[in-house]
mmCIF file of C-alpha atoms in Angstrom:
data_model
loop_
_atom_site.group_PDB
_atom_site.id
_atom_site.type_symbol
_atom_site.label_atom_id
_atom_site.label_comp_id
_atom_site.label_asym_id
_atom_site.label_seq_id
_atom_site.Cartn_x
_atom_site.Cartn_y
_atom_site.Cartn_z
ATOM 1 C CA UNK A 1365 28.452 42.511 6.425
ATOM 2 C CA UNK A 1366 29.535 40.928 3.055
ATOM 3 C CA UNK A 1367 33.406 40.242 3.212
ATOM 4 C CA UNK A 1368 33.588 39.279 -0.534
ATOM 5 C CA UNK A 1369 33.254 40.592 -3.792
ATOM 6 C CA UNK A 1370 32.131 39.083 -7.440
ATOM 7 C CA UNK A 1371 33.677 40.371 -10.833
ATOM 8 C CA UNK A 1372 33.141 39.182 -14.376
ATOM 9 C CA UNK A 1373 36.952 38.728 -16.084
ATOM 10 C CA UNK A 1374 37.369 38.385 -19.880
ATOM 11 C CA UNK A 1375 40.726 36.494 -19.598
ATOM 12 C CA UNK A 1376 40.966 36.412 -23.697
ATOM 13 C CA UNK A 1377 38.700 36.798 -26.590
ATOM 14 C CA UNK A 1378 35.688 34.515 -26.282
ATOM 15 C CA UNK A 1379 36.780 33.848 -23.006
ATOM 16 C CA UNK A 1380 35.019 34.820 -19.617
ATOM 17 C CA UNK A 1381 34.607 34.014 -15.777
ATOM 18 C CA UNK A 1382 32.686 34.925 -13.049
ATOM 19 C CA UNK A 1383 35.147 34.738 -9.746
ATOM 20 C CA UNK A 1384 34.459 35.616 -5.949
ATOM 21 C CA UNK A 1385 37.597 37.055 -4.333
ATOM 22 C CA UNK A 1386 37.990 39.297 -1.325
ATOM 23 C CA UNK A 1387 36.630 42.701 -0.995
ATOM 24 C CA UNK A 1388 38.854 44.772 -3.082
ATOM 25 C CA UNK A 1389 40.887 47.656 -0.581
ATOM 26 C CA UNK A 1390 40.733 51.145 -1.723
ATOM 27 C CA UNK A 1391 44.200 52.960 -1.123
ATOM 28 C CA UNK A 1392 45.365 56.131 -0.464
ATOM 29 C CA UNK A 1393 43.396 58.557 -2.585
ATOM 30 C CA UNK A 1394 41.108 55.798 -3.422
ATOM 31 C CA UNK A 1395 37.508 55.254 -2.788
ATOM 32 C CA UNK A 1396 35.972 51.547 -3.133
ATOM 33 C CA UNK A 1397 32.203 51.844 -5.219
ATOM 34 C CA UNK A 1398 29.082 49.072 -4.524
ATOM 35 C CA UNK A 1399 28.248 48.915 -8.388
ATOM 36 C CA UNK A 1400 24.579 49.753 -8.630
ATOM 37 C CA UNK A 1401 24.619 48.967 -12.767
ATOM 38 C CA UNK A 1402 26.695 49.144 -15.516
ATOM 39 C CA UNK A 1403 26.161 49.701 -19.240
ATOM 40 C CA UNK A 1404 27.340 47.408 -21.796
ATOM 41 C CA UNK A 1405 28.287 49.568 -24.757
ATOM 42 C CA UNK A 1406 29.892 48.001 -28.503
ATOM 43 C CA UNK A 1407 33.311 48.720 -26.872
ATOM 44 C CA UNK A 1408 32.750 45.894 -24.213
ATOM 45 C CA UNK A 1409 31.244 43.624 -27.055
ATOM 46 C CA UNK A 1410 34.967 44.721 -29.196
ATOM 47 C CA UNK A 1411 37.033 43.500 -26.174
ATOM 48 C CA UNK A 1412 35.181 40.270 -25.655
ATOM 49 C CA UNK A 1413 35.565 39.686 -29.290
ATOM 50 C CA UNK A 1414 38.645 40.965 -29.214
ATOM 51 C CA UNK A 1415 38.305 43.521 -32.322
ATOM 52 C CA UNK A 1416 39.633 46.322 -29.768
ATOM 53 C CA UNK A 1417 43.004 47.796 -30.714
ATOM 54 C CA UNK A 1418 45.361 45.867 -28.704
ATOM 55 C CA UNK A 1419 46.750 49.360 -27.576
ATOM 56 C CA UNK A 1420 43.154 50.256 -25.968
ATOM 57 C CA UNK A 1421 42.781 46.388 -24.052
ATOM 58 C CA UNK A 1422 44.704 44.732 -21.352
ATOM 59 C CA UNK A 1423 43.899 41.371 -20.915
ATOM 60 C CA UNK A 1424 42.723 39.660 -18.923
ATOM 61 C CA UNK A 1425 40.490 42.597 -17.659
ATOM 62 C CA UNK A 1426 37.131 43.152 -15.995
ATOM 63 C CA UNK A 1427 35.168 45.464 -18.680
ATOM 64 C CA UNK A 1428 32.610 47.951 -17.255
ATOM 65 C CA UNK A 1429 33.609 51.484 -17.963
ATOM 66 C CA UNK A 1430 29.745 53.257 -17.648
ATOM 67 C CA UNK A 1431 28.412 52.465 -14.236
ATOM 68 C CA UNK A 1432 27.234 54.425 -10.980
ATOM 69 C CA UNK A 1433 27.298 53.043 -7.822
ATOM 70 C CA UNK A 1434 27.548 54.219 -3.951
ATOM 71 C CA UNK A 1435 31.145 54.907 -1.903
ATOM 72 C CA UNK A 1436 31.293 51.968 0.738
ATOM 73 C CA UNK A 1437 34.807 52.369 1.362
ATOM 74 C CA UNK A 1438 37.347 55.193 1.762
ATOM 75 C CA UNK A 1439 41.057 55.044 1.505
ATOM 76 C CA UNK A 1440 43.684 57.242 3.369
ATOM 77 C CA UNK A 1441 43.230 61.084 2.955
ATOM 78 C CA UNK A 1442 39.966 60.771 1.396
ATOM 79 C CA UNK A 1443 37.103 63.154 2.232
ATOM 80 C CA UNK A 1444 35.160 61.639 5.046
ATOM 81 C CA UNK A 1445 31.853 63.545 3.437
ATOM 82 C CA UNK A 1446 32.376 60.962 0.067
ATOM 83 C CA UNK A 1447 31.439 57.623 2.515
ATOM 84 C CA UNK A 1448 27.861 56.720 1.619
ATOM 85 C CA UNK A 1449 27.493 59.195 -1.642
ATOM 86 C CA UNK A 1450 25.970 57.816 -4.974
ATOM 87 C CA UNK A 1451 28.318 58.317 -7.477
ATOM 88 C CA UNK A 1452 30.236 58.225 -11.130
ATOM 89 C CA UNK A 1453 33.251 58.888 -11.873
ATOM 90 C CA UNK A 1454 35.557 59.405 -15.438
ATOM 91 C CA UNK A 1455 37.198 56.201 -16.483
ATOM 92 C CA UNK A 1456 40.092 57.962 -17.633
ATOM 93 C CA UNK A 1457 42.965 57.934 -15.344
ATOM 94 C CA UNK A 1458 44.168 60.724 -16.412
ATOM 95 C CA UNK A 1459 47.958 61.941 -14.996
ATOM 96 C CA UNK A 1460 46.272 65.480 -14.065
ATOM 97 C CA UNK A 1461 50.777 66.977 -14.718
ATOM 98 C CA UNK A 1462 50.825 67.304 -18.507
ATOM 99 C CA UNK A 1463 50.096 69.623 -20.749
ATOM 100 C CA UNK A 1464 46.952 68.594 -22.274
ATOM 101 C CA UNK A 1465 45.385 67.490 -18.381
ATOM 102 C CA UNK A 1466 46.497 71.424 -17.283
ATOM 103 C CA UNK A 1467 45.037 73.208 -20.056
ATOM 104 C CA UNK A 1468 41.798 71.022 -18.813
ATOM 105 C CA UNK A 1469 42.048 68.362 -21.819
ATOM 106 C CA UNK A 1470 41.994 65.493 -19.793
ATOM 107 C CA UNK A 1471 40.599 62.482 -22.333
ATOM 108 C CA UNK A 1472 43.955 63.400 -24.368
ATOM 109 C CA UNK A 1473 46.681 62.909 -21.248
ATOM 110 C CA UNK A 1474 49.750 62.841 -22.599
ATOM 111 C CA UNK A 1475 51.096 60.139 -20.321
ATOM 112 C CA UNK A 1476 49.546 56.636 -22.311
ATOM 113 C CA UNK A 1477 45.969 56.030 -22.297
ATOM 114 C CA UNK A 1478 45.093 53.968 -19.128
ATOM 115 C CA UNK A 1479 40.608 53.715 -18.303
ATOM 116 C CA UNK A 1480 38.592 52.250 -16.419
ATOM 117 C CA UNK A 1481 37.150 48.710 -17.977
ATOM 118 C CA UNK A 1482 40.007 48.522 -20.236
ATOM 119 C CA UNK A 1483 43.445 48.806 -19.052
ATOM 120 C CA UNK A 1484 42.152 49.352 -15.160
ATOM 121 C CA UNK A 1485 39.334 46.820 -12.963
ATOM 122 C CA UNK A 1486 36.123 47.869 -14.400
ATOM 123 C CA UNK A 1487 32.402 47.661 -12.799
ATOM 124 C CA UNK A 1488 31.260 44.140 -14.218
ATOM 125 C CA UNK A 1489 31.808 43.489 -10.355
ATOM 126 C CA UNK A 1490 30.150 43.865 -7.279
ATOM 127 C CA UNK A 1491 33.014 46.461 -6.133
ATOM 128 C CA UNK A 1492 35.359 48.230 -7.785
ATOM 129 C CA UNK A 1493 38.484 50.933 -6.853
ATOM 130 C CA UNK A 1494 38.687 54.168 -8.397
ATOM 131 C CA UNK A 1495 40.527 57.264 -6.921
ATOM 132 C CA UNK A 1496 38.184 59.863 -5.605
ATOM 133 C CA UNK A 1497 39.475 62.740 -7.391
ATOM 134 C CA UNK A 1498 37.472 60.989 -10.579
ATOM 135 C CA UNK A 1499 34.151 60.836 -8.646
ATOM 136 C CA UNK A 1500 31.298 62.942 -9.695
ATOM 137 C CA UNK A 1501 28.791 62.382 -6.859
ATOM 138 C CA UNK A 1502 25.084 62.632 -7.475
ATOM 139 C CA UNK A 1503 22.371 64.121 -5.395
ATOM 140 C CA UNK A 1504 21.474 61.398 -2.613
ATOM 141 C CA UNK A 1505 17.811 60.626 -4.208
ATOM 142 C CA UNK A 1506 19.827 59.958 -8.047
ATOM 143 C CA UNK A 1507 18.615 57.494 -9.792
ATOM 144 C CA UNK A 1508 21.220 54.964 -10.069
ATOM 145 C CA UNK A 1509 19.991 53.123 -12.842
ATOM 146 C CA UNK A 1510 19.627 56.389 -15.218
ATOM 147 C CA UNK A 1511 22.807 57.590 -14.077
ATOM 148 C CA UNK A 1512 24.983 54.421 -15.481
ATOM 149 C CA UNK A 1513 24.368 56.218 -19.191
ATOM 150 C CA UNK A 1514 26.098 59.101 -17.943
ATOM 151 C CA UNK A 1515 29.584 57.861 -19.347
ATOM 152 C CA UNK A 1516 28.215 58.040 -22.888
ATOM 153 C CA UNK A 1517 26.110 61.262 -21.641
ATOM 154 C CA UNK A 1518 29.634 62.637 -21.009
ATOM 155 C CA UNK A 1519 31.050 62.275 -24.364
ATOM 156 C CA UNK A 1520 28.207 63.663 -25.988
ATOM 157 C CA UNK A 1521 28.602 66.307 -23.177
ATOM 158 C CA UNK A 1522 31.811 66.625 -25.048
ATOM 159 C CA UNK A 1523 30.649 66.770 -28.416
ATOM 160 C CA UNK A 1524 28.025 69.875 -27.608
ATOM 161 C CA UNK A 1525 30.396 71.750 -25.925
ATOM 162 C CA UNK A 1526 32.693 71.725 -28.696
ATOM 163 C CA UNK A 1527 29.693 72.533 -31.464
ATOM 164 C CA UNK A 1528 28.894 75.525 -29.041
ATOM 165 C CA UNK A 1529 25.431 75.616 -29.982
ATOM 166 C CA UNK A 1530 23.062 78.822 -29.694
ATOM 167 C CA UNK A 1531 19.516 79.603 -29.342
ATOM 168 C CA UNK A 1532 17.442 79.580 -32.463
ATOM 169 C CA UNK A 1533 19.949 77.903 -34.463
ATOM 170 C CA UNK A 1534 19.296 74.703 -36.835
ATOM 171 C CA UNK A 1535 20.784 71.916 -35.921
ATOM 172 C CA UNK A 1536 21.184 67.714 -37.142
ATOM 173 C CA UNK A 1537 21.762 64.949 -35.023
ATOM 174 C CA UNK A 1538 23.031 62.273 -37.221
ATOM 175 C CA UNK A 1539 22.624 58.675 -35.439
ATOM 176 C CA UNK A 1540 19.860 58.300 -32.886
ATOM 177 C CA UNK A 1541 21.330 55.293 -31.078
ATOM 178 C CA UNK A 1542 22.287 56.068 -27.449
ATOM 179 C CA UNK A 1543 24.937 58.407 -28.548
ATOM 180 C CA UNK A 1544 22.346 60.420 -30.421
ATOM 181 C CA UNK A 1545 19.542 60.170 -28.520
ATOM 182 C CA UNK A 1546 21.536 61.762 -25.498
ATOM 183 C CA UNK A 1547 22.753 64.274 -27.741
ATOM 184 C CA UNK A 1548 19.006 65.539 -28.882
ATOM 185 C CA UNK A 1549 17.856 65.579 -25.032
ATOM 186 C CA UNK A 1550 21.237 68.091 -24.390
ATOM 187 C CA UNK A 1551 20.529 70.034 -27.676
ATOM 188 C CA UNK A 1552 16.870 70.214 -27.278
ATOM 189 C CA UNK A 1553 17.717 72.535 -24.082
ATOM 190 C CA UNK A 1554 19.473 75.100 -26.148
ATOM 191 C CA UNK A 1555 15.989 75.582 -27.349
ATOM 192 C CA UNK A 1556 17.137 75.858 -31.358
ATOM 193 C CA UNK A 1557 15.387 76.963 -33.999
ATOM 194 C CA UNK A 1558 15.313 73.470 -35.499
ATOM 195 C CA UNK A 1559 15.912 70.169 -34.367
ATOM 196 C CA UNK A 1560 16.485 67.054 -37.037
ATOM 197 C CA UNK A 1561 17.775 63.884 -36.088
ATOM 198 C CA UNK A 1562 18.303 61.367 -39.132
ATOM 199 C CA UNK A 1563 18.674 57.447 -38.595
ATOM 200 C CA UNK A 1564 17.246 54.860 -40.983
ATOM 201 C CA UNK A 1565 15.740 52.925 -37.628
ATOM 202 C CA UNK A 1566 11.722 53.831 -37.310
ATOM 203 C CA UNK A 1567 11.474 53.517 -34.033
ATOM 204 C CA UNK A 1568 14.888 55.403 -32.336
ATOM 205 C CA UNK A 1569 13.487 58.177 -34.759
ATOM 206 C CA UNK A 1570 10.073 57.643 -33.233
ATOM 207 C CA UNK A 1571 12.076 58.158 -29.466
ATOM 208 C CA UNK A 1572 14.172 60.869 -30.930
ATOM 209 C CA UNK A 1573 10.503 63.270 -30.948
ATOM 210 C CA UNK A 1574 9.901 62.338 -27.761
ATOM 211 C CA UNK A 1575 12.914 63.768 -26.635
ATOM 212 C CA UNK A 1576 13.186 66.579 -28.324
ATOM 213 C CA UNK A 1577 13.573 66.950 -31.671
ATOM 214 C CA UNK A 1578 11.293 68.371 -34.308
ATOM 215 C CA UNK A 1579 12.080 66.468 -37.010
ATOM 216 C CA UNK A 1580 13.009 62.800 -38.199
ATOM 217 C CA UNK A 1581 14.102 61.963 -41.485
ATOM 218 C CA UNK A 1582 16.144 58.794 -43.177
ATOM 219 C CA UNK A 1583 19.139 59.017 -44.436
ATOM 220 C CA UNK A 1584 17.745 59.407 -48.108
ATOM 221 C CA UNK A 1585 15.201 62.455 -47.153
ATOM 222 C CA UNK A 1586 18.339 63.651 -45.841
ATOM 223 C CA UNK A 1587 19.847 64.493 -48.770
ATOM 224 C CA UNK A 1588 16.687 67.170 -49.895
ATOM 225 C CA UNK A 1589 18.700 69.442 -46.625
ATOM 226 C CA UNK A 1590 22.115 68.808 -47.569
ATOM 227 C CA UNK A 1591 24.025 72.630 -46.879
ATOM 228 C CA UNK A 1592 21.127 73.480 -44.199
ATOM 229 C CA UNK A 1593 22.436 72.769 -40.763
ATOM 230 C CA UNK A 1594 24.166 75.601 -38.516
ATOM 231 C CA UNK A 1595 25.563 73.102 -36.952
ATOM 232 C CA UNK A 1596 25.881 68.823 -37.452
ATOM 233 C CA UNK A 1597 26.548 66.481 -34.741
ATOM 234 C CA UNK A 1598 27.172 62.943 -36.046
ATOM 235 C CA UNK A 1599 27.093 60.524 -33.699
ATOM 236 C CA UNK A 1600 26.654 56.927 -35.274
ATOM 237 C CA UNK A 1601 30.188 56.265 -36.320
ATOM 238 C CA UNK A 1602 29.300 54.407 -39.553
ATOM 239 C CA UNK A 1603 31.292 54.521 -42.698
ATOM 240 C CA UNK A 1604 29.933 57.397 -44.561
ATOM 241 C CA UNK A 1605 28.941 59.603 -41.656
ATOM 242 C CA UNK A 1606 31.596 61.613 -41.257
ATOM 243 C CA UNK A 1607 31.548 62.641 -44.927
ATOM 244 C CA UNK A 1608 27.588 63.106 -44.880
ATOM 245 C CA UNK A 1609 27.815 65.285 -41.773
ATOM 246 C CA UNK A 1610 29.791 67.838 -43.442
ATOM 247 C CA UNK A 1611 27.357 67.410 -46.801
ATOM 248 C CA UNK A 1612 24.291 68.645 -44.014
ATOM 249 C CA UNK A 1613 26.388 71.748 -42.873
ATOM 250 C CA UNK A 1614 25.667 74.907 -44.262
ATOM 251 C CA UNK A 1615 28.760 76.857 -45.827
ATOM 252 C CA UNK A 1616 30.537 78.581 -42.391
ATOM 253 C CA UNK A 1617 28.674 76.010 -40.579
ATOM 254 C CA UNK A 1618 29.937 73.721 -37.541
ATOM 255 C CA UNK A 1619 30.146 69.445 -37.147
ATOM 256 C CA UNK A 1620 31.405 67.553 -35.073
ATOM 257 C CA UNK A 1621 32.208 63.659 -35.046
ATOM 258 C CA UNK A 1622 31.317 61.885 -32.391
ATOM 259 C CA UNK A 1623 30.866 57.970 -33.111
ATOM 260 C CA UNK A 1624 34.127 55.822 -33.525
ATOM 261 C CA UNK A 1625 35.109 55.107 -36.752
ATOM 262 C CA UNK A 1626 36.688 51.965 -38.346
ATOM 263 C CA UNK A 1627 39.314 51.496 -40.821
ATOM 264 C CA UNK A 1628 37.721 52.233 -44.719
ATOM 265 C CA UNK A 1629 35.256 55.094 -43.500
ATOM 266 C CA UNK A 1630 34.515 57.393 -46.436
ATOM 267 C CA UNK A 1631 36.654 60.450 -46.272
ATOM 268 C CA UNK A 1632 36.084 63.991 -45.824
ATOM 269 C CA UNK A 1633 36.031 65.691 -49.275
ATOM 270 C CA UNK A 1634 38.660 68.552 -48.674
ATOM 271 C CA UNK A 1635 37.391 70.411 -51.711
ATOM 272 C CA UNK A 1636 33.929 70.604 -50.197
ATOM 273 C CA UNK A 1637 35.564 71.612 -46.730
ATOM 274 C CA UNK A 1638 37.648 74.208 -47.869
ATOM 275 C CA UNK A 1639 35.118 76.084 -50.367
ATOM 276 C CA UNK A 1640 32.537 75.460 -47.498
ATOM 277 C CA UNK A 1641 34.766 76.738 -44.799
ATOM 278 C CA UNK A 1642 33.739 73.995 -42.323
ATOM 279 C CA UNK A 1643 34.803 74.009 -38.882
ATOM 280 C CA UNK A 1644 34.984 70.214 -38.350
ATOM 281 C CA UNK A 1645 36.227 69.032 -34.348
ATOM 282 C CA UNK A 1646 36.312 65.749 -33.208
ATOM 283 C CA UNK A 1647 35.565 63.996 -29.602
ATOM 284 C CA UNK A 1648 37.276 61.065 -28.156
ATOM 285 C CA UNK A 1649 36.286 60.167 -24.668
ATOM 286 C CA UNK A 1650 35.367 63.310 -22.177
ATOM 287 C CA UNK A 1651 36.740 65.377 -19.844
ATOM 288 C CA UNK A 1652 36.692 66.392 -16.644
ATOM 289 C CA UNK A 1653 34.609 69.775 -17.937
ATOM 290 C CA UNK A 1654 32.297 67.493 -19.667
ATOM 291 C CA UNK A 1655 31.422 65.117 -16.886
ATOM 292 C CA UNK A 1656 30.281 68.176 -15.078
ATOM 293 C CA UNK A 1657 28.802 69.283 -17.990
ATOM 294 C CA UNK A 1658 26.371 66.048 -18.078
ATOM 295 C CA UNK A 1659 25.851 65.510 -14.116
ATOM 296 C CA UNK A 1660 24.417 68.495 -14.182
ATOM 297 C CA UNK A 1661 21.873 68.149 -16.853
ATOM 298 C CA UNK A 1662 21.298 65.213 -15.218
ATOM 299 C CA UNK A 1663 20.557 66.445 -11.918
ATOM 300 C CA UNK A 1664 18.984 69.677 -13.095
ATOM 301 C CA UNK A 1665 16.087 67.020 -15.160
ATOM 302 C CA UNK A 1666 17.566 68.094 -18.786
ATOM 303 C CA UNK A 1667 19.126 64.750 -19.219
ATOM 304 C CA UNK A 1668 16.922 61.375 -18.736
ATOM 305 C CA UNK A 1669 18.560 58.745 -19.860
ATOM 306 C CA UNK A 1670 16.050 55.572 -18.339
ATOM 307 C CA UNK A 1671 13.750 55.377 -21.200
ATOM 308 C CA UNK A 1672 17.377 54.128 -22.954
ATOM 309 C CA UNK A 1673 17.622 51.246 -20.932
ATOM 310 C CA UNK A 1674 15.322 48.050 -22.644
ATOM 311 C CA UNK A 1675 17.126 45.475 -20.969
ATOM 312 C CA UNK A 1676 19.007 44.120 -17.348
ATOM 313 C CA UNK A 1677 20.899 41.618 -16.534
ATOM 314 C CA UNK A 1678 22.461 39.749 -13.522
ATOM 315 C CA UNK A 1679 26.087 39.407 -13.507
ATOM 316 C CA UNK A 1680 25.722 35.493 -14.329
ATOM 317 C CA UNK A 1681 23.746 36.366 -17.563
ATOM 318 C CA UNK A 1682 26.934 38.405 -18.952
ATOM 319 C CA UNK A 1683 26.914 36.191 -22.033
ATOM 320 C CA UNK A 1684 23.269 36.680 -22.766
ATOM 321 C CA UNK A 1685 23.682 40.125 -22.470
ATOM 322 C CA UNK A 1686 26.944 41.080 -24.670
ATOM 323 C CA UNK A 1687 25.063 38.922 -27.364
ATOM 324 C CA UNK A 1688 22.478 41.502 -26.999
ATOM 325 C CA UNK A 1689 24.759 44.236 -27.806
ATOM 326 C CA UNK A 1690 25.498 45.233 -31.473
ATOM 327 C CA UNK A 1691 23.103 42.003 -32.752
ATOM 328 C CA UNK A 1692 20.609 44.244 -34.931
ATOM 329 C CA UNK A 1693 17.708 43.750 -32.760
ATOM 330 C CA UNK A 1694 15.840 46.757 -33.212
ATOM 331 C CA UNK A 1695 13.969 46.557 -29.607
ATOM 332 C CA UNK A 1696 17.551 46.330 -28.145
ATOM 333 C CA UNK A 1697 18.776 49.746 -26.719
ATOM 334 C CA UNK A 1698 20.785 49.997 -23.585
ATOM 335 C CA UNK A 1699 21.862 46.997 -22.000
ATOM 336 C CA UNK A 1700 22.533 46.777 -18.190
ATOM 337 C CA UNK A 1701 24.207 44.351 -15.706
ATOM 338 C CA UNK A 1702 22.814 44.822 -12.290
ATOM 339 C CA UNK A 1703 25.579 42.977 -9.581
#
């Protein structure tokens, strides 16, 4: 029986080590997880370059906030059933008391933001801790690899529940990296009238048809169905994407932002909002009704996030494999570490 436990620990920017401690000891409440993979996302690559707001970073810290693993240890007053269950669970930690966790808004807890990865252990280990009432366990034949993406399936979870979609409507995915691509597998099952994803990047367009959508077109084609979409889901975060999500919308029509956007992003033009009537909502993290919402679709075959995944590493490779993330490559999608 293994008695001890690896985990990958970015002590500083530019600065990591791979250490072999003791098994970590779930306690009460708490289950311990046997990391099956984890997803390196450009939020890991920010805190190992340290470009992450210093209010959304602890260091040092073991990063790993999208992973699924299997229960191998329970703590006091924890469902006996759990033991032995593949499983995610919601990196944030959530207080569950205030007013935004009881009217079911859980990503915007009122009590300081504390996740999974960031502020909390994360699953760049072999093991990690996380209390059960987070878990989201999978059918026992789940395929653990596939269900690592289900973090960033749960924010774009997020992003469709709040853009409320309907049957036969048109509808623009703008971004097909992970975020996107996701997002056109979960809109595709709405079964809309029209499905358009837009992304300069041949080939993530090419992968957008094959999940789904109808149509690809660049950026620049975009413009010929500006004031077309019922509803605009923008998920690649880049400067002028927020402000070219509302130019797709129809007037009365719906977007939402989902990709995280830096300081000097182009503006929303209010007079184009306002004589448009836009309804324009935001997403920042998921919760707890949007986890559901994706381990479902997951389970149920809407969601396959595998043909993501283009590359794996072992837990002594980290370096190779943050490099990997946010370098360009256009053959690079979603990057793995396998414990």
């Amino acid at each position: 029986m293994t008695t001890f436990s690896r985990s990958l620990t970015v002590e500083r920017p530019g600065s990591h080590r791979l250490t072999e401690g003791p098994l970590p000891e779930p306690g009460p409440g708490e289950v311990r997880v046997r990391v099956a993979a984890a997803g390196i996302c450009m939020s890991d690559r920010e805190v190992y370059d340290g470009h992450r707001d210093p209010a959304y970073v602890r260091y040092p810290v073991v990063p790993g906030h999208e992973w699924s693993g299997t229960v191998d240890a329970l703590g006091e007053g924890v469902d006996p059933a759990l033991l032995g269950r593949r499983t995610v669970a919601e990196g944030f930690r959530a207080c569950g008391r205030c007013e935004r966790c009881r009217y079911g808004e859980t990503s915007l807890c009122t009590a300081g933001y504390d996740e999974t990865g960031f502020t909390r252990p994360g699953a760049f280990a072999d093991h990690l801790v996380v209390p059960a009432r987070l878990l989201h366990p999978l059918a026992d034949d789940a395929d653990l690899r596939a269900a690592a993406l289900l973090e960033p399936a749960a924010v774009v979870a997020a992003a469709v529940r709040a853009g409320a979609p309907e049957p036969g409507e048109r509808i623009a995915v703008l971004g097909a990296g992970t975020l996107g691509l996701l997002a056109v597998q979960l809109l595709a099952a709405v079964s809309p009238a029209e499905l358009t994803v837009i992304d300069p990047r041949e080939a993530r367009a090419a992968q957008a048809l094959d999940f789904g959508a109808g149509e690809a077109r660049t950026p620049k084609e975009s413009e010929e169905v500006r004031g077309h979409y019922d509803l605009v889901v923008e998920t690649a975060g880049a400067p002028s994407t927020a402000a070219d999500a509302c130019l797709l919308a129809r007037r009365g029509g719906r977007v939402v932002l989902t990709g995280m956007f830096t300081p000097g992003a182009v503006g929303i033009d209010p007079v184009h909002l306002s004589l448009s009537q836009l309804t324009v909502r935001s997403v920042f993290g998921a919760p707890s009704a949007a986890w559901s919402y994706a381990v479902r679709s997951f389970t149920a075959g809407l969601l396959d996030p595998a043909p993501l995944i283009t590359h794996e590493f072992p837990l002594e490779r980290f370096a190779d494999a943050v490099a990997l993330v946010g370098s360009g490559d256009p053959e690079t999608g979603k990057v793995l570490l396998r414990p």
